[in-house]
Amino acid sequence: MSVSHILFKDTHRHTQPLSLSLHHCVSMLSLVLQTDYYYEYTECDSTGSRWRVAIPQSHGSCIGLPEPVRGTECTFSCEAGEFLEMSAQECTQCAAGTYSLGSGIRFDDWETIPSGFSSLATYLDNGPHGDDSTTCNSSSWFPQGSYLESNRDECTVSLIYAVHLKKPGSVSFDYQYPDGNLFFEFFIQNDQCQEMDQTADKKWLKLTSHGEWATHTVNLKSGTNILYWRTAGILIGAKVVKPVLLKNVHIEGVAYASECFPCKPGTFSRTPGSSSCQPCPRDTHSGHGASSCTPCNTTTLYAPEGSAECKARPPCSKKDYFQIHTPCDLEGKTQVTYRWVEPQICLVDVPGAETLPPSGDREPCPPCNPGFYNNDTATCSPCPPGTFSDGVKACESCPAGTEPAVGYQYKWWNVLPTSMKTSCFNVGNSKCDGMNGWEVAGDHIRSGAGGSDNDYLILNLHVPGFKPPTSATGGAGTEFGRISFEFEMVCTADCELYFMMDVNRKSTRVVASWEGGKVRQSYTHIMTKNASVSYTWAFQRTNQASDVSTRPPPHTHTHTHTHTVYKLGYALISLGSVRTLMNGPSFTTKGTKYYHLFNISLCGGEGRRAVCTDNVTDLSSADSQKETGEPANAVETLICQSTIIPSSGRGFHTALSSQSISLADTFLGATVALTLDGVKARPDLFPQTTNKVPDVNFFYRSLEVTSSCDKGRNVVVTLRCNPDRSTQGELTVPSQCPAGTCDGCTFHFLWESSGACPQCTSTNYHQIEGACKGGLQDTLYVWTEPKRCVGGVSLPEKKTWPCESMDFLVKMGATIGAFTAALLFSITCYFWKKNKRLEFKYSKLVMSANKECELPGADSCAVMEGEENEGEMEDEVVYSKKTSLIRKLKAIGNKRSYENVQLNSSQSNGLVWG
């Protein structure tokens, strides 16, 4: 029999081809020992059969190898606690000190990255700053003993593992994912680098609260599966993100286990055929592959549960004991006492060791907290429904017309309230498990000692729901309740306090956080929906000298809020729908491109509120979403903001939406004034307008106070009349502040829309009269430009009036004008001729008067001989100068008496003018 090409798996279980000439190998003499080769199965053929072949330890040497034999069926597998002994092809029990999962493999030892895993760092978006790929050379997943830790920067880092399954199986792992600024996805590819179909809730991992491990399980198909755990940080600002932690990777579906895995240090398996290893009990230890644990010398040594070695007991110090107040006794007395932290690992009888301080004097118990009363049993009980108490007096009924203000108000801390729990947690070890994270101290509660650095000291308060007063039910406010507390942080090294909340047990998110030492201050968080809420305070320190306390402690109550709405004479038409604005792009310090997405609802209302949703972080299960009818990670408010990472930005296959926050959940009012309730509009941030219609400013406020905005966030939406825009209009942000805010706390938006213009009235149009044609005249109505109104009155219809034709009047005027011109010409000619005659006569008289009188004077003027022929005589008259027509007419008027001139007959040397 000859097999020229065989597929097999090497010791690392990577499939690869090997060309063998089995005829040549079998024909040669065997002089090698059995340990010079090992067995593997070929790939299954179409009939489901395979062959067992011997593979030499040294490549190229195949002398004396056994002949191939038919192997077990491809569906064959061993049970948990067994492995397949290849020489006999039978399942054999694992020896003591080892374990096997049968058809599965597990990775729980992370001192180094196990064989088969690889870490690949890329930076797929170089942004505007050029090639930044070299900055990711040091980014990787780092082994931390019991878990793997992801990168903390903006690089995209993938942890990759390839596995070949003989049958459908699954992969499960435990993880911690505390920071939404780090994207974390898990996906699977086949051997063709094609991504397997996965739902969003299987691909994107849910956020976890601090100190909590979550388990994620995904089904796998038979064949090659390449597993990817991918992280990518988005550093908007200087804050460093918290890494993802990964442990206990378990893969099911392999055909068989070819060997058993030894127990890791600190664990053991006592009996053969074990499917897992158990941790060593406290004060015992074990090494690699142990079948039992070795006790420590408890006189001087100790070992926590699951230890690989014993440690020396240190001298007792102040961090090894804590203070408590004893419960009130029947006499109403309490006492301060001190107890050792259990289990006690320190030594008392050594030099330099601390001892327990003596108990304090018995003192009167503090009064009950408001809402509780002393029932003569040395304990405080809540007041019955309909009654109230200040904690000192007995419960009283509320006066007529009033109702109790239901809430928790903790002022005294003799014992931990029943609605609160405290614990201690450390990611890397279980040293503080079972310790109290916080300790009551009379008039305040403070963080405990903890077991080691980096412990999370947890304080949890559960509120089943909120009950607003009946008088506030149905009001316009959006506040259902609030929680207020005062705190102080005393830190000599790095420390941080987180305030978190979990609504309806869906997911825990960080509401606010504080770092370093803080003077006594107060903080208030307002609930805008009625739901079951768990509030959590988590304190983490790196030095035992750090401490945090709350004075007075958490206080929750309901509160009503009123706001004023200014009614304006503007037609805000169709502006009630949610508008969206995406500005950018912006870039992080490493060049990652991102956008800010704003959803704005001016007035809110049922079905018209703005919703921002994370499609990456904090994904809830489908069942949880079906119960509520809305995504658990959605922010529903008046104005919200999300950070959008484009799909091509970081190598992800879809655009990422994360860090959704509410910018405004309370409407303060609308006015043309620039200030309302302490919030100021900034018209200088936007282009100026010559529009005579004033801008309308809508003022909003967020009831959620942040560490950077101690008075909450504010939003001003300026509505500007612009008839050239559509009714939906256009939203813009200030060019100087592309993120929408210049100080991080007050956001400004300009909304230009025709819907912001006033209603049209009769003063916004004018009439135009047309020409008279055919005895009819039209009157038209048009808008006065520029038009600055919408809606309101409409333009009147065109009107037609009777009129006289202009052609008749023109003809009549032309006739009268021609007649008048002819008449004036005739009159002018008449007077001109008459003037000629008068001038002639005058000339003759002047000439006669200047001569010496040789003849006797005549008694009267007579016509000289020949004067009858005036035409001929006129031709002989010579004028020394010409006179204009106008002067001649004037002369005619001045010389009318010439016709009555009489000459004295007795005097010939003078003329007398009459």
Coordinates of C-alpha atoms in Angstrom, one line a residue, residues 820-835 885-886 888-889 892:
T820 CA -53.4 125.0 -29.5
A821 CA -50.1 125.0 -31.4
A822 CA -51.7 126.3 -34.6
L823 CA -53.5 129.0 -32.7
L824 CA -50.4 130.2 -31.0
F825 CA -48.6 130.3 -34.3
S826 CA -51.3 132.4 -36.0
I827 CA -51.4 134.9 -33.1
T828 CA -47.6 135.3 -33.2
C829 CA -47.6 136.0 -36.9
Y830 CA -50.4 138.7 -36.5
F831 CA -48.6 140.6 -33.9
W832 CA -45.3 140.3 -35.7
K833 CA -46.7 142.0 -38.8
K834 CA -48.4 144.7 -36.8
N835 CA -45.2 145.4 -35.0
L885 CA -39.6 138.4 -31.4
I886 CA -40.0 138.7 -27.6
K888 CA -40.9 143.2 -30.3
L889 CA -43.9 142.0 -28.4
I892 CA -45.9 146.7 -28.9

